[in-house]
mmCIF file of C-alpha atoms in Angstrom:
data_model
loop_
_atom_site.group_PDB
_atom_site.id
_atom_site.type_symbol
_atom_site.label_atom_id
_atom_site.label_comp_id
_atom_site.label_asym_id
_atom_site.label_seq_id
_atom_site.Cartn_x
_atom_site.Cartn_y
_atom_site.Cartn_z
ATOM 1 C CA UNK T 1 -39.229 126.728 -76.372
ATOM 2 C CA UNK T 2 -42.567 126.573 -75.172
ATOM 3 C CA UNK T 3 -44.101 123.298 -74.105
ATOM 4 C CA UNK T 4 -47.289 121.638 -73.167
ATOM 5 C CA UNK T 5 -46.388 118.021 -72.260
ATOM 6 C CA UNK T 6 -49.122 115.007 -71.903
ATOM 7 C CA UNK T 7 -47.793 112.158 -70.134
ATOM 8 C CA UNK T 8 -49.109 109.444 -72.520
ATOM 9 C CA UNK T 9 -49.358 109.172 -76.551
ATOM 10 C CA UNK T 10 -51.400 106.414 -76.360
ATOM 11 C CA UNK T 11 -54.064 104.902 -73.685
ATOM 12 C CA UNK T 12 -55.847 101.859 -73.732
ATOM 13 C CA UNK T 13 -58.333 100.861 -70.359
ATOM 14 C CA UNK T 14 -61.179 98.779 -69.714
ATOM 15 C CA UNK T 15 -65.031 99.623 -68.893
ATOM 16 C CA UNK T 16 -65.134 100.774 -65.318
ATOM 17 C CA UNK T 17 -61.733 102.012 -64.769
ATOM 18 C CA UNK T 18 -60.656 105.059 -63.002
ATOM 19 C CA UNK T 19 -58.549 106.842 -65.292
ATOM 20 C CA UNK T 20 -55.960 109.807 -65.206
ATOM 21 C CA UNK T 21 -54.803 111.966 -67.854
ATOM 22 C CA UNK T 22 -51.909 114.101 -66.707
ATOM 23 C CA UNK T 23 -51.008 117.792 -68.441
ATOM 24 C CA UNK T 24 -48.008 119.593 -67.535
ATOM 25 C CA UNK T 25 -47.118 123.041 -69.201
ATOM 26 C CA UNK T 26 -43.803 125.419 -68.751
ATOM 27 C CA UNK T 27 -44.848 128.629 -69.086
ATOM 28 C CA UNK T 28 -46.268 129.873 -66.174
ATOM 29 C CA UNK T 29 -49.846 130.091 -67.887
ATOM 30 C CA UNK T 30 -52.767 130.814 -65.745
ATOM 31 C CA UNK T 31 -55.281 129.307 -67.975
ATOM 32 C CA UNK T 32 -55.416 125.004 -68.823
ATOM 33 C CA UNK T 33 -57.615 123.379 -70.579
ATOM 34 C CA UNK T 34 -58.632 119.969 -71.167
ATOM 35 C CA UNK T 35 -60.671 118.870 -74.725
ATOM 36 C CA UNK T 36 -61.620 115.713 -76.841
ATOM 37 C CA UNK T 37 -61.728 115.714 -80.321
ATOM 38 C CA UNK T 38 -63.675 113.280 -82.335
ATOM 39 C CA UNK T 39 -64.111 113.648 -86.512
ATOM 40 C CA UNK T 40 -66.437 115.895 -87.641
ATOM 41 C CA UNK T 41 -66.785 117.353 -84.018
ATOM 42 C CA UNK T 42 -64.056 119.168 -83.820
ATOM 43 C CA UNK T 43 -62.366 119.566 -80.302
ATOM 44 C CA UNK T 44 -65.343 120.432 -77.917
ATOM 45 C CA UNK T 45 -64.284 121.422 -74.064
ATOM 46 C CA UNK T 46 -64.553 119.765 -71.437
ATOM 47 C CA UNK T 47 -62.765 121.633 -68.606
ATOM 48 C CA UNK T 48 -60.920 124.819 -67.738
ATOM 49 C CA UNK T 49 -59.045 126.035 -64.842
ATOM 50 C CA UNK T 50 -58.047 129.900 -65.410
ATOM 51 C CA UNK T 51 -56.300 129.344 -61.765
ATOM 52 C CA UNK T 52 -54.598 126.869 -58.990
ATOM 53 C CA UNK T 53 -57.653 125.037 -57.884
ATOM 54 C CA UNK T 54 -60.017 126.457 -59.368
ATOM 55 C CA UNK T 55 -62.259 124.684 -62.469
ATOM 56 C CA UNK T 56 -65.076 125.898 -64.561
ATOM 57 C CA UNK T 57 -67.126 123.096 -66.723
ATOM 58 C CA UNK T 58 -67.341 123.447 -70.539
ATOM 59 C CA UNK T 59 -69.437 122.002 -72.855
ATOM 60 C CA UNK T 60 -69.310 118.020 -72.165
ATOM 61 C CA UNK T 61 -67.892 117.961 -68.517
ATOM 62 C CA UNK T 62 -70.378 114.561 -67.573
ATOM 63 C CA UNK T 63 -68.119 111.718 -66.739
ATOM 64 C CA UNK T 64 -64.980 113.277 -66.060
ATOM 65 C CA UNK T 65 -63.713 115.685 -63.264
ATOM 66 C CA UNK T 66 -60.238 117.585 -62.901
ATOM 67 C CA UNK T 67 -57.575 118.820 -60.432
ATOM 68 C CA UNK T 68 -55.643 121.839 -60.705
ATOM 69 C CA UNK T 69 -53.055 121.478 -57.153
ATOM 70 C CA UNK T 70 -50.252 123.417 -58.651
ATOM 71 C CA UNK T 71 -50.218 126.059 -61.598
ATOM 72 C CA UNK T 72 -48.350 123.860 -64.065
ATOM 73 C CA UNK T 73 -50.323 120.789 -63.563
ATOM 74 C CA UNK T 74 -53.738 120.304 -64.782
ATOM 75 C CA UNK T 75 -54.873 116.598 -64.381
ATOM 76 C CA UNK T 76 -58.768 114.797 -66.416
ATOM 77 C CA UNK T 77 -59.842 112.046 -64.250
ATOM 78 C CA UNK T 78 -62.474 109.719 -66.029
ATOM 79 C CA UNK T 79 -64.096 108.088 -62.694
ATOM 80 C CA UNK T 80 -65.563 105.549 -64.484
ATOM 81 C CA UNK T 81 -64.698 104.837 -67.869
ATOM 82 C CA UNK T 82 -66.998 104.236 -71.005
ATOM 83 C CA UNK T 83 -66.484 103.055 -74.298
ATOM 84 C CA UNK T 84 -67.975 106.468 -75.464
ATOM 85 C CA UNK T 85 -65.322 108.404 -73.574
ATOM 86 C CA UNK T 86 -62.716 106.838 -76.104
ATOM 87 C CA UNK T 87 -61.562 109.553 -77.633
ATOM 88 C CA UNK T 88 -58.308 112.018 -78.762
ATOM 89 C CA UNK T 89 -57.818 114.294 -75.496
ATOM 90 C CA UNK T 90 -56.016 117.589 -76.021
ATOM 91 C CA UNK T 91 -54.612 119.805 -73.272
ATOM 92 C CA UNK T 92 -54.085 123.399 -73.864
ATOM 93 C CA UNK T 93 -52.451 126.455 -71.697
ATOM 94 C CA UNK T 94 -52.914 129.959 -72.707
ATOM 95 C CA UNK T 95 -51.997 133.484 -71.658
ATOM 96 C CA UNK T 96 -53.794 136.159 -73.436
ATOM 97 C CA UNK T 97 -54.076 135.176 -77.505
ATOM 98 C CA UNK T 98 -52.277 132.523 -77.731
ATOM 99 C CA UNK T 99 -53.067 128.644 -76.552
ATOM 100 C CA UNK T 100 -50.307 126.078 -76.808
ATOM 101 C CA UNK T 101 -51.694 122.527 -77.334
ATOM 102 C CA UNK T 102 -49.955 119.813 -76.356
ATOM 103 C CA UNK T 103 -49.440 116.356 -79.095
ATOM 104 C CA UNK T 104 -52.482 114.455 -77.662
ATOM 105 C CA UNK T 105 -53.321 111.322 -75.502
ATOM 106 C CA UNK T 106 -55.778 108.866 -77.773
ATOM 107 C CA UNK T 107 -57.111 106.968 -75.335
ATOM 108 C CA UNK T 108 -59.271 103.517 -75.891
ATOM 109 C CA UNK T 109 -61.919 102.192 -73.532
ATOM 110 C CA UNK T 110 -62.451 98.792 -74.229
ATOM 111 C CA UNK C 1 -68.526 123.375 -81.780
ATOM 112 C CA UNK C 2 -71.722 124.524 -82.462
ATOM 113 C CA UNK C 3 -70.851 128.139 -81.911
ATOM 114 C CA UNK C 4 -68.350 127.738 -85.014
ATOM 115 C CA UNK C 5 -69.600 126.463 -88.364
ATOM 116 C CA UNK C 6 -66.342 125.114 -91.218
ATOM 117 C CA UNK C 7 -67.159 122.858 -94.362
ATOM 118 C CA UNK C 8 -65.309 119.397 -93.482
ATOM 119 C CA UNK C 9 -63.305 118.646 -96.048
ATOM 120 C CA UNK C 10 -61.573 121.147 -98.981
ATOM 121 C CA UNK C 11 -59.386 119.366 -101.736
ATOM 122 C CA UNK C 12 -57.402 121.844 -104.109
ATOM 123 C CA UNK C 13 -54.224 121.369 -107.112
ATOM 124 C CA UNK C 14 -50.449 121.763 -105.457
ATOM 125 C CA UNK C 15 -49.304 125.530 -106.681
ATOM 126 C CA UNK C 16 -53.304 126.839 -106.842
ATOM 127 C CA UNK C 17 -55.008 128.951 -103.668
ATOM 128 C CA UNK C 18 -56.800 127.262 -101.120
ATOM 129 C CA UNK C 19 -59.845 128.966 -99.081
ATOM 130 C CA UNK C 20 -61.544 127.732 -95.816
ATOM 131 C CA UNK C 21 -64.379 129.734 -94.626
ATOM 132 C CA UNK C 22 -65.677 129.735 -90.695
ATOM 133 C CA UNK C 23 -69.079 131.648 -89.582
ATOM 134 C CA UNK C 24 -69.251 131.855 -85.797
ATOM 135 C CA UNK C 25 -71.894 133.615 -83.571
ATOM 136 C CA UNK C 26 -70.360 135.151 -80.786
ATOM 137 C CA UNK C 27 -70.552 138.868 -81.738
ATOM 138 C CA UNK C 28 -68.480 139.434 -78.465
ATOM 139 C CA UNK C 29 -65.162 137.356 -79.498
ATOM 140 C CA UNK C 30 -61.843 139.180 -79.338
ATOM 141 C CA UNK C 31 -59.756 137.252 -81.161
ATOM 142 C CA UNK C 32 -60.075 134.802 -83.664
ATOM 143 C CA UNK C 33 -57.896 132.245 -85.092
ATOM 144 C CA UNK C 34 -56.743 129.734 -87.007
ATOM 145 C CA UNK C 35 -55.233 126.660 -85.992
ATOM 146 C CA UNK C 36 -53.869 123.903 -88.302
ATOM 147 C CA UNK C 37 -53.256 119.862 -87.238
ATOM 148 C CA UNK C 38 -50.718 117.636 -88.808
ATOM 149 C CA UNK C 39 -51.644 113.793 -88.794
ATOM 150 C CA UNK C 40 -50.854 112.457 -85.118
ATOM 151 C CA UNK C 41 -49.937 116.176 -83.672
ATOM 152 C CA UNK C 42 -51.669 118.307 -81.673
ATOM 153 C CA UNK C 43 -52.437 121.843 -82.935
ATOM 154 C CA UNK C 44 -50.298 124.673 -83.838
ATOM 155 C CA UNK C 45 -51.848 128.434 -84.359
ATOM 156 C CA UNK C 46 -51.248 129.396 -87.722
ATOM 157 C CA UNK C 47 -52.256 133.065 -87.506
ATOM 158 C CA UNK C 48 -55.028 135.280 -85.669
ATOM 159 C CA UNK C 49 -56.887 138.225 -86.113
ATOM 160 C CA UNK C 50 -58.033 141.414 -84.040
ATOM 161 C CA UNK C 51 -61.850 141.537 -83.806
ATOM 162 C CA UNK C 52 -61.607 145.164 -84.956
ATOM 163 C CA UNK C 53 -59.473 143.959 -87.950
ATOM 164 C CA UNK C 54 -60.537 143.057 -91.474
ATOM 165 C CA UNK C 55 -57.719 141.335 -92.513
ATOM 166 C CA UNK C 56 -53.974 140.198 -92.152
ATOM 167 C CA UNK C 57 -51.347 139.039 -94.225
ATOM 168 C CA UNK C 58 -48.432 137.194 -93.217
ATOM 169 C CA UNK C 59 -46.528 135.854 -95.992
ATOM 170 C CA UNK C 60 -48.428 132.808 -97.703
ATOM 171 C CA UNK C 61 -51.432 133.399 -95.175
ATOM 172 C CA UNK C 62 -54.404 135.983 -95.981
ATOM 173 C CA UNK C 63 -57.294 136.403 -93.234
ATOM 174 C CA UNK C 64 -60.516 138.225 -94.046
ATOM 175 C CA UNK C 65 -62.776 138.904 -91.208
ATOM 176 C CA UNK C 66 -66.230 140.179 -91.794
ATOM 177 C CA UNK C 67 -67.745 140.756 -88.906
ATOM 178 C CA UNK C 68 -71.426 142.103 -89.793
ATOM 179 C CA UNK C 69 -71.570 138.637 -91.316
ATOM 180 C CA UNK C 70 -69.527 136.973 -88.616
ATOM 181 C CA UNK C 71 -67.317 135.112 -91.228
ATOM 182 C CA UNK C 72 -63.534 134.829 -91.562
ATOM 183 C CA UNK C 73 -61.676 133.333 -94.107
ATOM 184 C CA UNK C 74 -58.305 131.475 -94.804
ATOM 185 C CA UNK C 75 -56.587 132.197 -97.967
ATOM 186 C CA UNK C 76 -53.478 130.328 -98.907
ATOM 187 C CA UNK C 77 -51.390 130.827 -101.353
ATOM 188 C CA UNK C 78 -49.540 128.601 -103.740
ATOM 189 C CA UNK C 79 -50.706 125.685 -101.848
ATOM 190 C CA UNK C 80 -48.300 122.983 -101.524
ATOM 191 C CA UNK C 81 -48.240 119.274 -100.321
ATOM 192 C CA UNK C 82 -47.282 120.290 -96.633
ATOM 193 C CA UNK C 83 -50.252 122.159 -96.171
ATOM 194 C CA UNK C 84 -52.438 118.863 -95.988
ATOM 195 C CA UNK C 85 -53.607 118.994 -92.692
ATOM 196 C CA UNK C 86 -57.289 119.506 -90.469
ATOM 197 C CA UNK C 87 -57.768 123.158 -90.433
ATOM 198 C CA UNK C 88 -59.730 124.899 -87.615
ATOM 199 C CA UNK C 89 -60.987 128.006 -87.091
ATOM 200 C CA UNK C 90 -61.792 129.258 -83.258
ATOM 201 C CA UNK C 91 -63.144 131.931 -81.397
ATOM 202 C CA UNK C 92 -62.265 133.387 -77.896
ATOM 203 C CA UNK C 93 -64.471 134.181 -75.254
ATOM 204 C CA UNK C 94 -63.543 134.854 -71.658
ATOM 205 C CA UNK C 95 -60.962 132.221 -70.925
ATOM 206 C CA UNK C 96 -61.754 129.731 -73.472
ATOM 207 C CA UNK C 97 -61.440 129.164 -77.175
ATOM 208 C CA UNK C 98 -64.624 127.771 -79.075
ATOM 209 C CA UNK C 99 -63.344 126.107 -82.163
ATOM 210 C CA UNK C 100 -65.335 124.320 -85.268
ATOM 211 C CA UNK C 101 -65.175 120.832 -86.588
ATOM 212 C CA UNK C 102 -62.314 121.497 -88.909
ATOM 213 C CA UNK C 103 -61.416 121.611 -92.650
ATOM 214 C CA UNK C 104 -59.252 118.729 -93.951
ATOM 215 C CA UNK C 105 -57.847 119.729 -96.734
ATOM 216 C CA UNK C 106 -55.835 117.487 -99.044
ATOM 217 C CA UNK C 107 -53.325 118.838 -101.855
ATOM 218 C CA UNK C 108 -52.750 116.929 -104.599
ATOM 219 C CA UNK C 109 -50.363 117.039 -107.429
#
């Protein structure tokens, strides 16, 4: 069974923390993704990595950064969090049609 | 996302049809799908379609792709109380998937 596993359900850090969000996936995908979803946004990206080490920015990649050192490992590092970056974060791997999302971190900047 | 455009919310009777509609823009997109999103999951593709398709059934699921118009469509049938759930349509492009805001939809008896 395929699986796309975030390490944490639930999040809560303060203002000004460095933060990491932690994806790991089992099915040899090339492609990871990192998104947030907020209502009536939808999930909008924020990162890809279509190989080991290497990244590509989506739409909203200010404040946040990410680390791809081995292919089933894709890691969103908030440098500095902000209330504004609280948030659902969704990872996703892919090969060809089909992404597999994993269940979500919800993560709360206070 | 921008690039995708879904009406936010859709309510509809247990045992009638239910249809979400998505208009993207990205004339180039492959694939398109549909994803649906239980309360507290994370999403699980419900069904996709070839670009060069116009539609596909699989059992209570009917897509409709037009893509002159660049709309696709979700038809389900006999709609029933598990189908509640945030509905989202997406489009692929290169590596990544582009997806709208999402449809809640809410059965109800």
């Amino acid at each position: 069974d395929v699986k796309v596993t975030q390490s944490s359900r639930y999040l809560v850090k303060r203002t000004g923390e460095k933060v990491f969000l932690e994806c790991v996936q089992d099915m040899d995908h090339e492609n990871m993704f990192w998104y947030r979803q907020d209502p009536g946004l939808g999930l909008r990206l924020i990162y890809f990595s279509y190989d080991v080490k290497m990244k590509e920015k989506g739409d909203i990649p200010e404040g946040y950064s990410v680390s791809r050192e081995k292919k089933e490992r894709f890691s969103l590092i908030l440098e500095s969090a902000s209330t504004n970056q609280t948030s659902m974060y969704l990872c996703a791997s892919s090969i060809n049609t089909e992404a597999f999302f994993g269940q979500g971190t919800r993560l709360t900047v206070v | 996302g921008e690039d995708v455009e879904q009406s936010l919310f859709l309510s509809v009777r247990e045992g009638d049809s239910s249809v979400i509609n998505c208009t993207y823009t990205d004339s180039s997109s492959t694939y398109l799908y549909w994803y649906k999103q239980e309360p507290g999951a994370g999403l699980q593709l419900l069904t996709y379609i070839f670009s060069n398709m116009d539609m596909k059934q699989d059992q209570r699921l009917t897509v409709l792709l037009n893509k002159k118009d660049k709309h696709l469509s979700l038809r389900i049938a006999d709609t029933q109380t598990g189908d509640s759930a945030i509905y989202f349509c997406a489009e692929s492009g290169d590596y990544k998937l582009s997806f709208g805001a999402g449809t809640t939809v809410t059965v109800r008896a």
